[in-house]
Coordinates of C-alpha atoms and ligand atoms in Angstrom, one line a residue:
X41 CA 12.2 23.9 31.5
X42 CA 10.8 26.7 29.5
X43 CA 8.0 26.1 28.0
X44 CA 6.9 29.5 26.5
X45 CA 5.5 28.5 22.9
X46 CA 8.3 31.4 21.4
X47 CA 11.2 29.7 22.6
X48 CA 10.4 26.5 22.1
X49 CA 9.7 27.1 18.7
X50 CA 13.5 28.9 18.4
X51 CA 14.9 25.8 20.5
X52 CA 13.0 23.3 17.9
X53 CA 14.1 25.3 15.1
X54 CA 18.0 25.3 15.7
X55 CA 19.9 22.7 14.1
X56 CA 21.5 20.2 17.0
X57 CA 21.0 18.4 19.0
X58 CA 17.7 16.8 17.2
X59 CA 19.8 16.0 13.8
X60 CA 20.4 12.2 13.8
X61 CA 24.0 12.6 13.6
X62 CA 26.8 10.3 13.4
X63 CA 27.4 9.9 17.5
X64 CA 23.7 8.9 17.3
X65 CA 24.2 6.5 15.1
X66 CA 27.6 4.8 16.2
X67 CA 25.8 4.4 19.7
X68 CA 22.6 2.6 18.0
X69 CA 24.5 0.2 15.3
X70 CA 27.3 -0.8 18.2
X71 CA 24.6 -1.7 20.6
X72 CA 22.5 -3.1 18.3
X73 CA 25.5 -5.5 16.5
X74 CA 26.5 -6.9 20.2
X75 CA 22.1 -7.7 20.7
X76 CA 21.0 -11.1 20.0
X77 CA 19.4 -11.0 17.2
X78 CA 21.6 -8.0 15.6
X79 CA 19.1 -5.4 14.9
X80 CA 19.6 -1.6 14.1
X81 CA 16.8 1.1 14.6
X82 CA 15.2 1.6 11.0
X83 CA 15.4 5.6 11.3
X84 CA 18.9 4.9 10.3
X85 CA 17.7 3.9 6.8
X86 CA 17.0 7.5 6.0
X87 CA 19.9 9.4 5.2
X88 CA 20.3 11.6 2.1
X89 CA 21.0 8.2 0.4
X90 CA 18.0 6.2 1.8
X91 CA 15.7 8.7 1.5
X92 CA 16.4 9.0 -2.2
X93 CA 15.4 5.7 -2.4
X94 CA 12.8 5.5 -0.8
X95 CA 11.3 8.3 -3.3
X96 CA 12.1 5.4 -6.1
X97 CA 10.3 2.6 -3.6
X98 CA 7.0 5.0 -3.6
X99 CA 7.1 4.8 -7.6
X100 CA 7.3 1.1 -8.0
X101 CA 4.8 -1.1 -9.9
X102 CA 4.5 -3.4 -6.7
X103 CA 4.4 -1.0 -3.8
X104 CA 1.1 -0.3 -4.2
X105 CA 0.6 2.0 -0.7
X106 CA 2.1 5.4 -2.1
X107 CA -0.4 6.0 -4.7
X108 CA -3.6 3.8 -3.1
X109 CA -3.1 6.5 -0.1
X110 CA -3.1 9.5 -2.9
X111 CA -6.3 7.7 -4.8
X112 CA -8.0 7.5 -1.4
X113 CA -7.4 11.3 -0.2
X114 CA -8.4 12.5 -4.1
X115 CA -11.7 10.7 -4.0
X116 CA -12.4 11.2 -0.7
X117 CA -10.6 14.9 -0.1
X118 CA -14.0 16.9 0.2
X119 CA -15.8 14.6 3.2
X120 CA -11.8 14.4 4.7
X121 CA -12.0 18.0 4.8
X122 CA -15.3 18.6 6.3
X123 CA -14.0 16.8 9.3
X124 CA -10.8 18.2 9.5
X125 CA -13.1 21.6 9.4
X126 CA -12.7 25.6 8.2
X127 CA -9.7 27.3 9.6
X128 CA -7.3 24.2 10.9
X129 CA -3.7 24.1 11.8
X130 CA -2.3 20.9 10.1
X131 CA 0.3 19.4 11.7
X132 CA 2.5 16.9 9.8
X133 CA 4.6 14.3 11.8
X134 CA 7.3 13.2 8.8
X135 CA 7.7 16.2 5.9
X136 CA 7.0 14.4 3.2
X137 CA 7.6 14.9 -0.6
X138 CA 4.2 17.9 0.1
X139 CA 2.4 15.8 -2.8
X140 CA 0.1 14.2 0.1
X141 CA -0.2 17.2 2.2
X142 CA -1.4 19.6 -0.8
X143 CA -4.1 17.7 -1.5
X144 CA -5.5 18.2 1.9
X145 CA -4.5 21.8 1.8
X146 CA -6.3 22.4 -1.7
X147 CA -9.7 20.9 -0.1
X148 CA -9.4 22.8 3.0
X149 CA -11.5 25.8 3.9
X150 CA -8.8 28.2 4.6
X151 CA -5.9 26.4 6.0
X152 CA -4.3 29.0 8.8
X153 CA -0.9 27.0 9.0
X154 CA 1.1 24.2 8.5
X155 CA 3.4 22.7 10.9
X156 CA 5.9 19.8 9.8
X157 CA 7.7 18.2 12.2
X158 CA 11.1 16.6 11.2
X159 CA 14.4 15.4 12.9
X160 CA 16.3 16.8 9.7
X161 CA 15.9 20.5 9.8
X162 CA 17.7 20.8 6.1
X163 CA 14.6 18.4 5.4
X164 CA 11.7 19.7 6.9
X165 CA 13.1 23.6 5.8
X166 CA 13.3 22.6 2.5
X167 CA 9.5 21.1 2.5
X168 CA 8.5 24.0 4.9
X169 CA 9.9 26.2 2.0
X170 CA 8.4 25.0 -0.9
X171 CA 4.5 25.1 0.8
X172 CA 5.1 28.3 2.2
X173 CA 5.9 29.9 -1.9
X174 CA 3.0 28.5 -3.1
X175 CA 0.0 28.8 -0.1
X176 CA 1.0 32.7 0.5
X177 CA -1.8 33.2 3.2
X178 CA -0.7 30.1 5.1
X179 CA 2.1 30.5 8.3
X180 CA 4.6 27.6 7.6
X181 CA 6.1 26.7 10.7
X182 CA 8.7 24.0 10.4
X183 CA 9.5 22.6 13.8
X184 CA 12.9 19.8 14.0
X185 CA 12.3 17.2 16.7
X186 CA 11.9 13.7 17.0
X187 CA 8.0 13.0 16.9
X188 CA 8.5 9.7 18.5
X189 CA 9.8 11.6 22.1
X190 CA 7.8 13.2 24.1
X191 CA 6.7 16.7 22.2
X192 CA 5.9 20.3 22.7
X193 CA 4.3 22.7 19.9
X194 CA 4.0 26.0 19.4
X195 CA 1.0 27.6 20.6
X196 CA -1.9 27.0 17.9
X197 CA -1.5 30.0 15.0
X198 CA -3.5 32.8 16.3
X199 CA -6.4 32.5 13.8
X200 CA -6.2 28.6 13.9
X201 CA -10.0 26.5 15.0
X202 CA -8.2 23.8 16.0
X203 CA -5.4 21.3 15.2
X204 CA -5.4 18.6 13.3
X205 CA -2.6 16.0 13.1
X206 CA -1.3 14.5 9.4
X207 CA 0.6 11.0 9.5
X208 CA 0.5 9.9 6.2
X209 CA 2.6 6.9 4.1
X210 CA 1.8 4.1 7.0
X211 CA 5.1 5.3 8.6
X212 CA 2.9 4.3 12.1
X213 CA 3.6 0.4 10.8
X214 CA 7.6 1.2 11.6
X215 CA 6.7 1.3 15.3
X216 CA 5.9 -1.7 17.2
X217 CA 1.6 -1.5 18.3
X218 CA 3.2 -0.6 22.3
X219 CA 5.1 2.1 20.4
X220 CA 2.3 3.1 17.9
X221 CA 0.1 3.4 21.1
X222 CA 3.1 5.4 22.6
X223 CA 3.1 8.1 19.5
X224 CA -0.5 8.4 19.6
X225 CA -0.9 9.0 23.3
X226 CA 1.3 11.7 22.5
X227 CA -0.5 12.6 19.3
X228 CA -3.5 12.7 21.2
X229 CA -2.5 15.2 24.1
X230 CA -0.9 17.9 21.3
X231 CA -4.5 17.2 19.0
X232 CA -6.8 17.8 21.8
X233 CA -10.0 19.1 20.2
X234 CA -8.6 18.4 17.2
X235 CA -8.1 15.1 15.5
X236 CA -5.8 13.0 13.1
X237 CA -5.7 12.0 10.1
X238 CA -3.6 9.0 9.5
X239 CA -2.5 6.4 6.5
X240 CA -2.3 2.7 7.6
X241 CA -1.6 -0.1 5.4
X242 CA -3.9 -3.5 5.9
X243 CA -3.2 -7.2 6.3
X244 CA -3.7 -8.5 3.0
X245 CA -2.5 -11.7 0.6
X246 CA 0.9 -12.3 1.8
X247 CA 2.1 -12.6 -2.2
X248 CA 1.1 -9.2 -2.1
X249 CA 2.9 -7.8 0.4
X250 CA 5.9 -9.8 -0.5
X251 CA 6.3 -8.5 -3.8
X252 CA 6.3 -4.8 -2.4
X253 CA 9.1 -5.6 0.0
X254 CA 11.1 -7.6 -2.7
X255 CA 10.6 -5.7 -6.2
X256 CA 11.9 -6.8 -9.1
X257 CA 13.8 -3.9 -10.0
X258 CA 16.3 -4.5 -6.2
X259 CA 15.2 -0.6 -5.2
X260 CA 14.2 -2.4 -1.6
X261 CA 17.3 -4.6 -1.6
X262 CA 19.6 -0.9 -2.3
X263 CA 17.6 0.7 0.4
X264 CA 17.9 -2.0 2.6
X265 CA 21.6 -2.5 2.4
X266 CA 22.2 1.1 2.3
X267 CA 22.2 1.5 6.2
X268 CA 25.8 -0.4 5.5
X269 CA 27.0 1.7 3.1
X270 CA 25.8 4.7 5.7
X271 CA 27.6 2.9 8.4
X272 CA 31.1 2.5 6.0
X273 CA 30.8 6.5 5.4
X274 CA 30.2 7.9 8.7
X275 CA 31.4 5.4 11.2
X276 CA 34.4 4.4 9.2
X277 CA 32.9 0.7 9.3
X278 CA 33.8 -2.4 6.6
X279 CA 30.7 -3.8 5.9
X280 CA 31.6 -5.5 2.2
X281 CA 27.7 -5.0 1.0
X282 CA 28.2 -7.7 -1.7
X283 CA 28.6 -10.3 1.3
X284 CA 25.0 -9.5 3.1
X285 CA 21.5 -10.6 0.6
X286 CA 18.4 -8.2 1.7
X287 CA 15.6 -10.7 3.0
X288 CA 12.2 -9.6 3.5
X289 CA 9.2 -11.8 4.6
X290 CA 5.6 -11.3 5.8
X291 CA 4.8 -13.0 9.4
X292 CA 0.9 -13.6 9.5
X293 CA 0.7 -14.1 13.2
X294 CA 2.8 -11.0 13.5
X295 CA 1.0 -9.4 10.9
X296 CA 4.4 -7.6 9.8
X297 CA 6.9 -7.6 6.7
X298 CA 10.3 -8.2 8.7
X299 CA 13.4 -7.1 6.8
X300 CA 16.7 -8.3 7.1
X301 CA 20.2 -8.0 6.0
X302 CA 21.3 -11.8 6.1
X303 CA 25.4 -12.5 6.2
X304 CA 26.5 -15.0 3.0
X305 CA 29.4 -16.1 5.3
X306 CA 31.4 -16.2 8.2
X307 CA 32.9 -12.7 8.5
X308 CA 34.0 -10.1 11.0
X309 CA 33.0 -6.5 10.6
X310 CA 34.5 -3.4 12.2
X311 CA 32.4 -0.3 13.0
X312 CA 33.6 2.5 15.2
X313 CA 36.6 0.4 16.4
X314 CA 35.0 -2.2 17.7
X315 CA 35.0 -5.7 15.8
X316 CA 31.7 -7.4 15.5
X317 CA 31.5 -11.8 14.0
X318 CA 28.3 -12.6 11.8
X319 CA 28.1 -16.0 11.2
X320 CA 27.4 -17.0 8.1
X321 CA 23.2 -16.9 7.6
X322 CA 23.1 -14.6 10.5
X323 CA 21.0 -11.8 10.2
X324 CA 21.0 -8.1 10.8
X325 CA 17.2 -6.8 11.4
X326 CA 16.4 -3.4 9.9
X327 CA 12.9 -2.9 10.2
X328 CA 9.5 -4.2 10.8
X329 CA 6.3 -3.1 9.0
X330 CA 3.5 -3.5 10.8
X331 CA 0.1 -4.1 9.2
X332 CA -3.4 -3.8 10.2
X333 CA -6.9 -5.2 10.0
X334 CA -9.2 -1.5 10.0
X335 CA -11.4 -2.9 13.3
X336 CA -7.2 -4.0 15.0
X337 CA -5.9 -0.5 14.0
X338 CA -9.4 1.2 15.5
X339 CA -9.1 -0.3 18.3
X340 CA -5.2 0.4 18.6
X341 CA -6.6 4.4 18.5
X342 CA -9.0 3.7 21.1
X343 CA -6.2 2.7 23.5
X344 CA -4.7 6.1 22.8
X345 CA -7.7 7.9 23.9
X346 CA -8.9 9.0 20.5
X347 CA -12.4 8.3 19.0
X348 CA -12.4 6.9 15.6
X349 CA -14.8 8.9 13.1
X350 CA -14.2 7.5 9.9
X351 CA -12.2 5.5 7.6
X352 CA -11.6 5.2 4.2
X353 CA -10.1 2.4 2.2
X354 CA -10.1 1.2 -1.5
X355 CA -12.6 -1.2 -3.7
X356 CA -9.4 -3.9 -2.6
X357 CA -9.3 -3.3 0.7
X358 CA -5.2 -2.7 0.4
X359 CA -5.1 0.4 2.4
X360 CA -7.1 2.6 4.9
X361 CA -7.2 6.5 6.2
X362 CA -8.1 6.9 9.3
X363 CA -9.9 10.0 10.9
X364 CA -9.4 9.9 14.7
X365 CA -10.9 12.7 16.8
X366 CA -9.5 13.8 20.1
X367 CA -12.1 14.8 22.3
Ligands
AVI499 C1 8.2 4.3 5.5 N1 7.5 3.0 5.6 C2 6.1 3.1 5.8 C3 7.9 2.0 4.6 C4 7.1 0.7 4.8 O1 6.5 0.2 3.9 O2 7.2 0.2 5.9 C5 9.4 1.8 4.5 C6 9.8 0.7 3.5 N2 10.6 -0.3 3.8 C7 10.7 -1.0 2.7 N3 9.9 -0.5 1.8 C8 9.3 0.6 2.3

């Protein structure tokens, strides 16, 4: 394998085979529909489609983590930036809307380069393009991978201190804690010296957290059942999407939100040739959303080999920053 930091960058940077494409996910929903319980990975929620919604989720009145996580790096974006230091590469796992990540950059004593890392290059170009117009002394590098396999970087940017990691949004609560100590093992090794600066949301009054997985307004319910509609354009499935109800709960032992797309009825499904039976109340499982007490999700860190500094959270205690150093 080569691992000169030039090519890998041009490998990372080419389109294929990192796009999530439709072979990916014929191979994931088939196995997944002949598991017991049906599941399907929750990357698949984020096509074009999904992803649009998701933007809408981020604005609702009762998914409160979006704009707690902006409050908490406004008020707190000069003492994040004195750990994150002068003269950082920031290295973004998920490009994001760039809302978050410019609020770092503007506190920042000269930023040398920003790296997002995204397994849609049209995606993480796009973000990549927009910071790079307006921060003209920063080097953009957009890398496409898969952040949850094992990674390689480009060399740090020649005039870089130090990397720092960015995982913003609580995406970490998507992965299972063996699989969020998995991706931060990894984190860890590509930080070295550096650090990361991470979003996690918090255990909290299940009503809560019930309300922000169920609004009122059926954005959740659309993005949930959207992975269907996904499957009925690319995989030439028949899901009937009126015939499946989106069913999210909160599991206090398993501290997680679970969501579901739960059959009405007995019904038989075809995807990608192959015929699949739900019975009726059977469920498809889309995702789990994990969340975290701060002292659990320090320790989690700890596992990974990183130190925890700080943390920030708001007057309710919905949602915590993290800053983790790797030594
Ligand atoms: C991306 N991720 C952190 C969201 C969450 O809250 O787990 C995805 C989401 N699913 C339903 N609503 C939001």
């Amino acid at each position: 394998m080569n691992l000169d930091p030039a090519s890998i960058l041009s490998v990372a940077a080419s389109e294929p085979p990192f796009e999530s494409d439709a072979a990916d996910f014929a191979r994931a929903l088939v196995c997944g529909l002949r598991a017991v319980p049906k599941r399907v990975p929750c990357k698949y929620l984020y096509d074009a489609a999904g992803s649009a919604l998701f933007e809408r989720i981020c604005d609702l009145p009762e998914y409160y983590p979006t704009r707690t996580e902006l409050g908490l790096l406004e008020h707190h974006a000069g003492e994040i930036a004195r750990h994150i230091g002068d003269d950082a590469e920031l290295v973004e796992f998920g490009a994001g809307s760039g809302v978050k990540v410019r609020l770092l950059l503007d506190a920042l004593a000269r930023p040398r380069a920003y790296v997002p890392i995204d397994i849609s290059g049209p995606h993480v170009r796009a973000a990549a393009g927009r910071l790079a117009a307006d921060y003209p002394g920063l080097a953009v590098r957009p890398v496409v991978a898969d952040y949850t396999r094992p990674l390689q970087l480009p060399a740090v940017a020649g005039e870089a201190r130090r990397r720092v990691g960015f995982f913003p949004g609580s995406t970490i609560g998507n992965f299972a804690p063996d699989e969020a100590v998995r991706f931060l093992l990894m984190a860890s090794r590509v930080l070295k010296g550096g650090g990361l600066l991470v979003g996690v949301d918090l255990v909290k009054d299940p009503a809560v957290l019930h309300a922000a997985y169920n609004d009122a307004a059926g954005v959740t319910a659309a993005f949930n059942r959207n992975v269907l509609d996904r499957a009925n354009r690319e995989l030439d499935a028949d899901f009937d999407l009126d015939r499946f109800a989106h069913y999210a709960f909160y599991h206090p032992l398993a501290q997680r939100i679970e969501m579901h797309l739960v059959s009405l009825d007995r019904q038989h499904i075809h995807v990608a040739g192959e015929r699949f039976v739900f019975a009726a109340g059977e469920a498809l499982h889309t995702e789990d959303s994990y969340k975290y007490t701060v002292d659990g999700f320090r320790a989690l860190a700890v596992r990974a080999g990183f130190v925890p500094a700080a943390v920030w959270s708001d007057p309710q205690q919905r949602f915590s920053l993290h800053w983790l150093e790797s030594l």
